[in-house]
């Protein structure tokens, strides 16, 4: 009997323990139900949606900043529109051998300007091909032959920019003309440094010189205000030629084209009525042309002579052309003696500088003798 009682108590104890374990499990479940699985997953979804939205906004902002940098309109670097910050036209019409070259400015700024300029040239080239119905492909890679095409397109861009000049004070004109000049000079240096396509470059440079000199001498017709505008525009084109002349192959060809233009204008003036309205305009053009020769010679002749591959034959050619132009102006001395005075001053400057450059003492004896005579007089 006692054994049966003991066995029964053991079963009751086991049952009580089992019930206690079950109760403890059930007591833990309500605490878990305070945050049901559905509520937890919903909270996680909201959190990840917020993060995804923030990431999307960040990506959009980065894309916008990238577009602004590529277009040269990054507000942190260039407030407002990108402007010429090197005072490109600061020495307009002033004799200053130690002129500012525009160096020392931020490289990132120059890179942005270069990309903007190339993009603008490409657009003009595409529009030109569409208007002419041309199927010729555009050259815009790094090969040397294609660099020549870039140079040719940039020259066309600069000349057309001068043709469409609405106001010399136009900020866009200052920006684009500066970028064009810098790009043309860099392209010429890069192509010539490779020693190939020299003939093509010389042809492009000669064409550029003739076209800009012709533009600089464009006469105006109209009232006094229009005359003043044309004169200002001529001085701006003169300044572009002066900047381009820092490269020897460009500057010497500019002087050659200018001296030939002086001979042509002096011949026209000889048979022109002094009271003709075109007389004053041609007189202004003559002054600007002679002044440009003085600028180029005083600014660059010594530095030209120190460069590798300096073309002394070309120097003889333009010196001879200048001496020929002087003879033409001498015929106008009875009408206006200023022409010959200006030209003699330029020839005297050339003679003095050549006398200082020993590498130029092997020029033609006739040229040297004429120059020495100009110094003595």
mmCIF file of C-alpha atoms in Angstrom:
data_model
loop_
_atom_site.group_PDB
_atom_site.id
_atom_site.type_symbol
_atom_site.label_atom_id
_atom_site.label_comp_id
_atom_site.label_asym_id
_atom_site.label_seq_id
_atom_site.Cartn_x
_atom_site.Cartn_y
_atom_site.Cartn_z
ATOM 1 C CA UNK A 1 0.000 0.000 0.000
ATOM 2 C CA UNK A 2 2.806 2.315 0.882
ATOM 3 C CA UNK A 3 4.538 1.643 -2.448
ATOM 4 C CA UNK A 4 1.398 2.511 -4.350
ATOM 5 C CA UNK A 5 1.127 5.805 -2.457
ATOM 6 C CA UNK A 6 4.746 6.656 -3.257
ATOM 7 C CA UNK A 7 4.266 5.878 -6.941
ATOM 8 C CA UNK A 8 1.176 8.073 -7.054
ATOM 9 C CA UNK A 9 3.018 11.025 -5.504
ATOM 10 C CA UNK A 10 5.830 10.650 -8.009
ATOM 11 C CA UNK A 11 3.351 10.863 -10.879
ATOM 12 C CA UNK A 12 1.738 13.934 -9.337
ATOM 13 C CA UNK A 13 5.141 15.550 -8.953
ATOM 14 C CA UNK A 14 6.017 14.865 -12.570
ATOM 15 C CA UNK A 15 2.671 16.243 -13.674
ATOM 16 C CA UNK A 16 3.159 19.362 -11.555
ATOM 17 C CA UNK A 17 6.627 19.924 -13.016
ATOM 18 C CA UNK A 18 5.261 19.475 -16.536
ATOM 19 C CA UNK A 19 2.462 21.962 -15.878
ATOM 20 C CA UNK A 20 4.959 24.459 -14.403
ATOM 21 C CA UNK A 21 7.163 24.189 -17.516
ATOM 22 C CA UNK A 22 4.174 24.737 -19.773
ATOM 23 C CA UNK A 23 3.102 27.769 -17.771
ATOM 24 C CA UNK A 24 6.588 29.258 -17.943
ATOM 25 C CA UNK A 25 6.550 28.895 -21.747
ATOM 26 C CA UNK A 26 3.130 30.481 -21.989
ATOM 27 C CA UNK A 27 4.239 33.367 -19.738
ATOM 28 C CA UNK A 28 7.143 34.162 -22.133
ATOM 29 C CA UNK A 29 4.923 34.263 -25.245
ATOM 30 C CA UNK A 30 2.922 37.414 -24.277
ATOM 31 C CA UNK A 31 6.128 39.482 -24.071
ATOM 32 C CA UNK A 32 6.930 38.460 -27.621
ATOM 33 C CA UNK A 33 3.491 39.390 -28.816
ATOM 34 C CA UNK A 34 4.125 43.019 -27.793
ATOM 35 C CA UNK A 35 6.110 43.377 -31.120
ATOM 36 C CA UNK A 36 4.455 41.044 -33.575
ATOM 37 C CA UNK A 37 6.442 39.941 -36.671
ATOM 38 C CA UNK A 38 4.281 42.058 -38.961
ATOM 39 C CA UNK A 39 5.027 45.255 -36.994
ATOM 40 C CA UNK A 40 8.779 44.539 -36.962
ATOM 41 C CA UNK A 41 8.942 43.887 -40.720
ATOM 42 C CA UNK A 42 6.929 47.062 -41.364
ATOM 43 C CA UNK A 43 9.378 49.138 -39.326
ATOM 44 C CA UNK A 44 12.347 47.663 -41.242
ATOM 45 C CA UNK A 45 10.644 48.422 -44.571
ATOM 46 C CA UNK A 46 10.120 52.064 -43.621
ATOM 47 C CA UNK A 47 13.760 52.364 -42.554
ATOM 48 C CA UNK A 48 15.090 50.919 -45.831
ATOM 49 C CA UNK A 49 12.724 53.022 -47.906
ATOM 50 C CA UNK A 50 14.057 56.125 -46.172
ATOM 51 C CA UNK A 51 17.646 55.051 -46.829
ATOM 52 C CA UNK A 52 16.846 54.294 -50.476
ATOM 53 C CA UNK A 53 15.270 57.736 -50.891
ATOM 54 C CA UNK A 54 18.312 59.420 -49.356
ATOM 55 C CA UNK A 55 20.645 57.447 -51.609
ATOM 56 C CA UNK A 56 18.573 58.363 -54.679
ATOM 57 C CA UNK A 57 18.730 62.043 -53.736
ATOM 58 C CA UNK A 58 22.484 61.806 -53.249
ATOM 59 C CA UNK A 59 22.961 60.170 -56.649
ATOM 60 C CA UNK A 60 20.810 62.857 -58.288
ATOM 61 C CA UNK A 61 22.830 65.585 -56.598
ATOM 62 C CA UNK A 62 26.121 64.039 -57.722
ATOM 63 C CA UNK A 63 24.867 63.744 -61.310
ATOM 64 C CA UNK A 64 23.807 67.376 -61.284
ATOM 65 C CA UNK A 65 27.186 68.477 -59.950
ATOM 66 C CA UNK A 66 28.929 66.410 -62.621
ATOM 67 C CA UNK A 67 26.876 68.030 -65.383
ATOM 68 C CA UNK A 68 27.637 71.491 -64.018
ATOM 69 C CA UNK A 69 31.369 70.785 -63.919
ATOM 70 C CA UNK A 70 31.345 69.394 -67.454
ATOM 71 C CA UNK A 71 29.504 72.462 -68.718
ATOM 72 C CA UNK A 72 31.870 74.798 -66.907
ATOM 73 C CA UNK A 73 29.144 76.146 -64.669
ATOM 74 C CA UNK A 74 30.235 74.830 -61.302
ATOM 75 C CA UNK A 75 28.967 77.461 -58.901
ATOM 76 C CA UNK A 76 31.624 76.930 -56.244
ATOM 77 C CA UNK A 77 34.453 77.628 -58.667
ATOM 78 C CA UNK A 78 32.811 79.990 -61.105
ATOM 79 C CA UNK A 79 30.042 82.153 -59.699
ATOM 80 C CA UNK A 80 27.419 82.885 -62.302
ATOM 81 C CA UNK A 81 28.562 82.390 -65.869
ATOM 82 C CA UNK A 82 32.147 81.464 -66.596
ATOM 83 C CA UNK A 83 34.035 84.662 -67.399
ATOM 84 C CA UNK A 84 37.488 85.392 -68.681
ATOM 85 C CA UNK A 85 39.564 85.919 -65.546
ATOM 86 C CA UNK A 86 42.953 86.736 -67.110
ATOM 87 C CA UNK A 87 42.059 90.169 -68.514
ATOM 88 C CA UNK A 88 42.724 89.045 -72.061
ATOM 89 C CA UNK A 89 42.077 92.492 -73.573
ATOM 90 C CA UNK A 90 43.730 94.448 -70.760
ATOM 91 C CA UNK A 91 46.636 95.828 -72.869
ATOM 92 C CA UNK A 92 44.461 96.678 -75.852
ATOM 93 C CA UNK A 93 46.316 99.149 -78.060
ATOM 94 C CA UNK A 94 49.215 99.623 -75.620
ATOM 95 C CA UNK A 95 52.891 99.028 -76.307
ATOM 96 C CA UNK A 96 54.016 96.679 -73.559
ATOM 97 C CA UNK A 97 56.764 94.145 -74.340
ATOM 98 C CA UNK A 98 56.267 92.478 -70.953
ATOM 99 C CA UNK A 99 52.599 91.885 -71.492
ATOM 100 C CA UNK A 100 50.615 89.460 -69.390
ATOM 101 C CA UNK A 101 50.481 86.008 -70.917
ATOM 102 C CA UNK A 102 47.574 84.805 -68.803
ATOM 103 C CA UNK A 103 49.675 82.141 -67.089
ATOM 104 C CA UNK A 104 49.381 81.122 -63.484
ATOM 105 C CA UNK A 105 45.618 80.618 -63.364
ATOM 106 C CA UNK A 106 43.849 77.580 -62.036
ATOM 107 C CA UNK A 107 44.418 74.534 -64.227
ATOM 108 C CA UNK A 108 40.924 73.198 -63.561
ATOM 109 C CA UNK A 109 39.439 76.440 -64.784
ATOM 110 C CA UNK A 110 41.458 76.241 -68.019
ATOM 111 C CA UNK A 111 40.466 72.598 -68.530
ATOM 112 C CA UNK A 112 36.792 73.461 -68.217
ATOM 113 C CA UNK A 113 37.180 76.330 -70.687
ATOM 114 C CA UNK A 114 38.979 74.043 -73.116
ATOM 115 C CA UNK A 115 36.212 71.432 -72.978
ATOM 116 C CA UNK A 116 33.543 74.090 -73.427
ATOM 117 C CA UNK A 117 35.388 75.537 -76.398
ATOM 118 C CA UNK A 118 35.783 72.164 -78.116
ATOM 119 C CA UNK A 119 32.106 71.410 -77.528
ATOM 120 C CA UNK A 120 31.149 74.760 -79.061
ATOM 121 C CA UNK A 121 33.377 74.161 -82.106
ATOM 122 C CA UNK A 122 31.863 70.719 -82.594
ATOM 123 C CA UNK A 123 28.362 72.176 -82.578
ATOM 124 C CA UNK A 124 29.305 74.791 -85.162
ATOM 125 C CA UNK A 125 30.938 72.162 -87.350
ATOM 126 C CA UNK A 126 27.833 69.956 -87.213
ATOM 127 C CA UNK A 127 25.552 72.876 -88.081
ATOM 128 C CA UNK A 128 27.842 73.860 -90.949
ATOM 129 C CA UNK A 129 27.865 70.320 -92.366
ATOM 130 C CA UNK A 130 24.092 70.078 -92.084
ATOM 131 C CA UNK A 131 23.598 73.424 -93.833
ATOM 132 C CA UNK A 132 26.029 72.466 -96.606
ATOM 133 C CA UNK A 133 24.681 68.927 -96.868
ATOM 134 C CA UNK A 134 28.160 67.537 -96.315
ATOM 135 C CA UNK A 135 28.619 63.899 -95.329
ATOM 136 C CA UNK A 136 32.251 64.322 -94.348
ATOM 137 C CA UNK A 137 32.933 62.809 -90.958
ATOM 138 C CA UNK A 138 34.148 64.930 -88.082
ATOM 139 C CA UNK A 139 37.693 64.495 -86.790
ATOM 140 C CA UNK A 140 37.933 64.574 -83.018
ATOM 141 C CA UNK A 141 40.440 61.988 -81.857
ATOM 142 C CA UNK A 142 44.044 62.301 -80.799
ATOM 143 C CA UNK A 143 45.707 61.342 -84.103
ATOM 144 C CA UNK A 144 47.948 63.991 -85.609
ATOM 145 C CA UNK A 145 45.953 64.299 -88.838
ATOM 146 C CA UNK A 146 42.811 64.787 -86.815
ATOM 147 C CA UNK A 147 44.532 67.405 -84.650
ATOM 148 C CA UNK A 148 45.082 69.344 -87.871
ATOM 149 C CA UNK A 149 41.341 69.164 -88.513
ATOM 150 C CA UNK A 150 40.704 70.445 -84.997
ATOM 151 C CA UNK A 151 43.065 73.335 -85.692
ATOM 152 C CA UNK A 152 41.341 74.153 -88.970
ATOM 153 C CA UNK A 153 37.899 74.057 -87.344
ATOM 154 C CA UNK A 154 39.118 76.274 -84.495
ATOM 155 C CA UNK A 155 40.506 78.814 -86.965
ATOM 156 C CA UNK A 156 37.147 78.910 -88.759
ATOM 157 C CA UNK A 157 35.421 79.335 -85.419
ATOM 158 C CA UNK A 158 37.590 82.332 -84.479
ATOM 159 C CA UNK A 159 37.157 84.062 -87.835
ATOM 160 C CA UNK A 160 33.388 83.534 -87.798
ATOM 161 C CA UNK A 161 33.323 84.833 -84.237
ATOM 162 C CA UNK A 162 34.961 88.063 -85.425
ATOM 163 C CA UNK A 163 32.500 88.267 -88.330
ATOM 164 C CA UNK A 164 29.562 88.133 -85.934
ATOM 165 C CA UNK A 165 31.028 90.577 -83.402
ATOM 166 C CA UNK A 166 28.070 92.630 -82.151
ATOM 167 C CA UNK A 167 29.932 94.662 -79.548
ATOM 168 C CA UNK A 168 33.615 94.777 -78.543
ATOM 169 C CA UNK A 169 32.486 94.805 -74.910
ATOM 170 C CA UNK A 170 30.543 91.566 -75.345
ATOM 171 C CA UNK A 171 31.582 89.143 -72.583
ATOM 172 C CA UNK A 172 30.905 86.108 -74.753
ATOM 173 C CA UNK A 173 33.219 87.463 -77.435
ATOM 174 C CA UNK A 174 36.007 87.953 -74.877
ATOM 175 C CA UNK A 175 35.529 84.442 -73.463
ATOM 176 C CA UNK A 176 35.282 82.555 -76.752
ATOM 177 C CA UNK A 177 38.028 84.514 -78.534
ATOM 178 C CA UNK A 178 40.404 83.928 -75.621
ATOM 179 C CA UNK A 179 39.673 80.217 -75.572
ATOM 180 C CA UNK A 180 40.083 80.032 -79.358
ATOM 181 C CA UNK A 181 43.463 81.792 -79.277
ATOM 182 C CA UNK A 182 44.754 79.554 -76.474
ATOM 183 C CA UNK A 183 43.560 76.398 -78.220
ATOM 184 C CA UNK A 184 45.020 77.411 -81.601
ATOM 185 C CA UNK A 185 48.422 78.191 -80.072
ATOM 186 C CA UNK A 186 48.482 74.909 -78.107
ATOM 187 C CA UNK A 187 47.423 72.923 -81.177
ATOM 188 C CA UNK A 188 50.145 74.499 -83.325
ATOM 189 C CA UNK A 189 52.818 73.764 -80.713
ATOM 190 C CA UNK A 190 51.679 70.159 -80.308
ATOM 191 C CA UNK A 191 51.574 69.464 -84.044
ATOM 192 C CA UNK A 192 54.908 71.127 -84.803
ATOM 193 C CA UNK A 193 56.580 69.313 -81.886
ATOM 194 C CA UNK A 194 55.770 66.007 -83.616
ATOM 195 C CA UNK A 195 57.506 67.160 -86.792
ATOM 196 C CA UNK A 196 54.669 66.138 -89.110
ATOM 197 C CA UNK A 197 51.948 67.966 -91.012
ATOM 198 C CA UNK A 198 54.057 71.123 -90.992
ATOM 199 C CA UNK A 199 52.893 72.136 -94.460
ATOM 200 C CA UNK A 200 49.264 71.769 -93.455
ATOM 201 C CA UNK A 201 49.841 73.912 -90.377
ATOM 202 C CA UNK A 202 51.612 76.587 -92.415
ATOM 203 C CA UNK A 203 48.688 76.680 -94.830
ATOM 204 C CA UNK A 204 46.165 77.007 -91.998
ATOM 205 C CA UNK A 205 48.239 79.705 -90.278
ATOM 206 C CA UNK A 206 48.632 81.662 -93.506
ATOM 207 C CA UNK A 207 44.900 81.476 -94.117
ATOM 208 C CA UNK A 208 44.188 82.617 -90.556
ATOM 209 C CA UNK A 209 46.539 85.595 -90.924
ATOM 210 C CA UNK A 210 45.021 86.748 -94.201
ATOM 211 C CA UNK A 211 41.435 86.407 -93.002
ATOM 212 C CA UNK A 212 41.926 88.229 -89.698
ATOM 213 C CA UNK A 213 44.017 90.994 -91.288
ATOM 214 C CA UNK A 214 41.269 91.468 -93.870
ATOM 215 C CA UNK A 215 38.695 91.582 -91.069
ATOM 216 C CA UNK A 216 40.775 94.122 -89.166
ATOM 217 C CA UNK A 217 40.804 96.388 -92.229
ATOM 218 C CA UNK A 218 37.076 96.118 -92.900
ATOM 219 C CA UNK A 219 35.795 99.617 -93.522
ATOM 220 C CA UNK A 220 32.491 100.847 -92.217
ATOM 221 C CA UNK A 221 29.799 102.984 -93.684
ATOM 222 C CA UNK A 222 27.329 104.877 -91.589
ATOM 223 C CA UNK A 223 27.130 107.468 -88.838
ATOM 224 C CA UNK A 224 29.827 108.492 -86.381
ATOM 225 C CA UNK A 225 28.677 105.981 -83.759
ATOM 226 C CA UNK A 226 29.010 103.175 -86.253
ATOM 227 C CA UNK A 227 32.490 104.403 -87.189
ATOM 228 C CA UNK A 228 33.502 104.338 -83.555
ATOM 229 C CA UNK A 229 32.209 100.798 -83.145
ATOM 230 C CA UNK A 230 34.114 99.624 -86.219
ATOM 231 C CA UNK A 231 37.303 101.225 -84.914
ATOM 232 C CA UNK A 232 36.902 99.481 -81.547
ATOM 233 C CA UNK A 233 36.241 96.173 -83.296
ATOM 234 C CA UNK A 234 39.360 96.645 -85.422
ATOM 235 C CA UNK A 235 41.478 97.163 -82.313
ATOM 236 C CA UNK A 236 40.037 93.999 -80.760
ATOM 237 C CA UNK A 237 40.915 91.955 -83.853
ATOM 238 C CA UNK A 238 44.357 93.570 -83.784
ATOM 239 C CA UNK A 239 44.754 92.358 -80.206
ATOM 240 C CA UNK A 240 43.793 88.815 -81.218
ATOM 241 C CA UNK A 241 46.485 88.869 -83.905
ATOM 242 C CA UNK A 242 48.958 90.227 -81.379
ATOM 243 C CA UNK A 243 48.220 87.352 -78.992
ATOM 244 C CA UNK A 244 48.396 84.762 -81.773
ATOM 245 C CA UNK A 245 51.719 86.247 -82.837
ATOM 246 C CA UNK A 246 53.449 84.857 -79.750
ATOM 247 C CA UNK A 247 54.018 81.745 -81.849
ATOM 248 C CA UNK A 248 56.771 82.477 -84.370
ATOM 249 C CA UNK A 249 55.174 80.755 -87.356
ATOM 250 C CA UNK A 250 51.990 82.759 -86.770
ATOM 251 C CA UNK A 251 53.508 86.126 -85.915
ATOM 252 C CA UNK A 252 55.840 86.236 -88.892
ATOM 253 C CA UNK A 253 53.064 85.372 -91.319
ATOM 254 C CA UNK A 254 50.850 88.016 -89.727
ATOM 255 C CA UNK A 255 53.559 90.627 -90.325
ATOM 256 C CA UNK A 256 53.882 89.472 -93.926
ATOM 257 C CA UNK A 257 50.135 89.723 -94.497
ATOM 258 C CA UNK A 258 50.010 93.139 -92.777
ATOM 259 C CA UNK A 259 52.867 94.597 -94.810
ATOM 260 C CA UNK A 260 51.240 93.401 -98.031
ATOM 261 C CA UNK A 261 47.959 94.996 -96.953
ATOM 262 C CA UNK A 262 49.786 98.280 -96.249
ATOM 263 C CA UNK A 263 51.149 98.284 -99.809
ATOM 264 C CA UNK A 264 47.660 97.687 -101.183
ATOM 265 C CA UNK A 265 46.043 100.436 -99.104
ATOM 266 C CA UNK A 266 48.786 102.955 -99.918
ATOM 267 C CA UNK A 267 48.229 102.317 -103.610
ATOM 268 C CA UNK A 268 44.475 102.827 -103.204
ATOM 269 C CA UNK A 269 44.967 106.006 -101.193
ATOM 270 C CA UNK A 270 47.191 107.417 -103.912
ATOM 271 C CA UNK A 271 44.240 107.557 -106.300
ATOM 272 C CA UNK A 272 41.568 108.406 -103.716
ATOM 273 C CA UNK A 273 40.032 111.829 -103.179
ATOM 274 C CA UNK A 274 41.131 113.087 -99.725
ATOM 275 C CA UNK A 275 37.581 114.326 -99.149
ATOM 276 C CA UNK A 276 36.118 110.909 -99.835
ATOM 277 C CA UNK A 277 34.521 109.355 -96.728
ATOM 278 C CA UNK A 278 36.542 106.189 -97.270
ATOM 279 C CA UNK A 279 39.816 108.117 -96.929
ATOM 280 C CA UNK A 280 39.489 108.434 -93.138
ATOM 281 C CA UNK A 281 38.615 104.765 -92.793
ATOM 282 C CA UNK A 282 41.638 103.686 -94.834
ATOM 283 C CA UNK A 283 43.822 106.055 -92.840
ATOM 284 C CA UNK A 284 42.641 104.376 -89.613
ATOM 285 C CA UNK A 285 43.343 100.964 -91.089
ATOM 286 C CA UNK A 286 46.865 102.002 -92.051
ATOM 287 C CA UNK A 287 47.572 103.228 -88.549
ATOM 288 C CA UNK A 288 46.279 99.988 -86.992
ATOM 289 C CA UNK A 289 48.340 97.876 -89.401
ATOM 290 C CA UNK A 290 51.611 99.721 -88.784
ATOM 291 C CA UNK A 291 50.930 99.640 -85.049
ATOM 292 C CA UNK A 292 50.402 95.870 -85.154
ATOM 293 C CA UNK A 293 53.817 95.357 -86.761
ATOM 294 C CA UNK A 294 55.370 97.451 -84.005
ATOM 295 C CA UNK A 295 53.591 95.390 -81.339
ATOM 296 C CA UNK A 296 54.688 92.060 -82.790
ATOM 297 C CA UNK A 297 58.285 93.101 -83.343
ATOM 298 C CA UNK A 298 58.743 94.700 -79.918
ATOM 299 C CA UNK A 299 56.938 91.883 -78.098
ATOM 300 C CA UNK A 300 58.326 88.794 -79.787
ATOM 301 C CA UNK A 301 61.200 89.251 -82.249
ATOM 302 C CA UNK A 302 63.896 88.415 -79.700
ATOM 303 C CA UNK A 303 61.956 85.451 -78.293
ATOM 304 C CA UNK A 304 61.216 84.194 -81.831
ATOM 305 C CA UNK A 305 64.917 84.101 -82.673
ATOM 306 C CA UNK A 306 65.572 81.859 -79.650
ATOM 307 C CA UNK A 307 63.051 79.174 -80.635
ATOM 308 C CA UNK A 308 64.041 75.967 -82.401
ATOM 309 C CA UNK A 309 63.370 75.962 -86.114
ATOM 310 C CA UNK A 310 63.106 79.750 -86.400
ATOM 311 C CA UNK A 311 62.494 80.546 -90.086
ATOM 312 C CA UNK A 312 65.008 83.264 -90.934
ATOM 313 C CA UNK A 313 63.940 82.990 -94.592
ATOM 314 C CA UNK A 314 60.457 84.044 -93.612
ATOM 315 C CA UNK A 315 61.908 86.949 -91.656
ATOM 316 C CA UNK A 316 63.765 88.121 -94.769
ATOM 317 C CA UNK A 317 60.518 87.897 -96.704
ATOM 318 C CA UNK A 318 58.494 90.085 -94.362
ATOM 319 C CA UNK A 319 61.329 92.567 -93.819
ATOM 320 C CA UNK A 320 61.580 92.963 -97.601
ATOM 321 C CA UNK A 321 57.798 93.382 -97.770
ATOM 322 C CA UNK A 322 57.912 96.086 -95.080
ATOM 323 C CA UNK A 323 60.617 97.971 -96.976
ATOM 324 C CA UNK A 324 58.476 97.750 -100.115
ATOM 325 C CA UNK A 325 55.464 99.045 -98.171
ATOM 326 C CA UNK A 326 57.550 102.009 -97.011
ATOM 327 C CA UNK A 327 58.190 102.994 -100.626
ATOM 328 C CA UNK A 328 54.457 102.961 -101.253
ATOM 329 C CA UNK A 329 53.795 105.155 -98.226
ATOM 330 C CA UNK A 330 56.558 107.534 -99.277
ATOM 331 C CA UNK A 331 54.461 108.461 -102.298
ATOM 332 C CA UNK A 332 51.745 109.658 -99.895
ATOM 333 C CA UNK A 333 54.070 111.885 -97.929
ATOM 334 C CA UNK A 334 52.738 115.006 -99.629
ATOM 335 C CA UNK A 335 49.245 114.135 -98.394
ATOM 336 C CA UNK A 336 50.104 112.816 -94.943
ATOM 337 C CA UNK A 337 53.633 112.614 -93.604
ATOM 338 C CA UNK A 338 52.553 110.562 -90.560
ATOM 339 C CA UNK A 339 52.550 107.322 -92.503
ATOM 340 C CA UNK A 340 56.238 107.450 -93.328
ATOM 341 C CA UNK A 341 57.096 108.627 -89.803
ATOM 342 C CA UNK A 342 55.291 105.669 -88.270
ATOM 343 C CA UNK A 343 56.854 103.231 -90.726
ATOM 344 C CA UNK A 344 60.374 104.597 -90.202
ATOM 345 C CA UNK A 345 59.942 104.165 -86.466
ATOM 346 C CA UNK A 346 58.978 100.514 -86.979
ATOM 347 C CA UNK A 347 61.853 99.874 -89.393
ATOM 348 C CA UNK A 348 64.271 101.477 -86.961
ATOM 349 C CA UNK A 349 62.985 99.209 -84.188
ATOM 350 C CA UNK A 350 63.459 96.142 -86.405
ATOM 351 C CA UNK A 351 66.999 97.197 -87.265
ATOM 352 C CA UNK A 352 67.975 97.755 -83.618
ATOM 353 C CA UNK A 353 66.600 94.397 -82.509
ATOM 354 C CA UNK A 354 68.226 92.494 -85.384
ATOM 355 C CA UNK A 355 71.532 94.151 -84.501
ATOM 356 C CA UNK A 356 71.173 92.690 -80.983
ATOM 357 C CA UNK A 357 70.493 89.153 -82.249
ATOM 358 C CA UNK A 358 73.695 87.527 -83.458
ATOM 359 C CA UNK A 359 71.855 84.624 -85.087
ATOM 360 C CA UNK A 360 70.225 87.071 -87.521
ATOM 361 C CA UNK A 361 73.462 88.642 -88.749
ATOM 362 C CA UNK A 362 73.526 86.214 -91.680
ATOM 363 C CA UNK A 363 70.582 87.864 -93.411
ATOM 364 C CA UNK A 364 70.807 89.157 -96.951
ATOM 365 C CA UNK A 365 73.452 91.931 -97.179
ATOM 366 C CA UNK A 366 71.033 94.164 -99.075
ATOM 367 C CA UNK A 367 68.442 93.893 -96.301
ATOM 368 C CA UNK A 368 71.005 94.515 -93.580
ATOM 369 C CA UNK A 369 72.374 97.529 -95.433
ATOM 370 C CA UNK A 370 68.911 99.026 -95.840
ATOM 371 C CA UNK A 371 68.149 98.496 -92.174
ATOM 372 C CA UNK A 372 71.470 100.016 -91.100
ATOM 373 C CA UNK A 373 70.760 103.028 -93.268
ATOM 374 C CA UNK A 374 67.418 103.427 -91.511
ATOM 375 C CA UNK A 375 69.177 103.546 -88.151
ATOM 376 C CA UNK A 376 71.635 106.199 -89.300
ATOM 377 C CA UNK A 377 68.867 108.396 -90.608
#
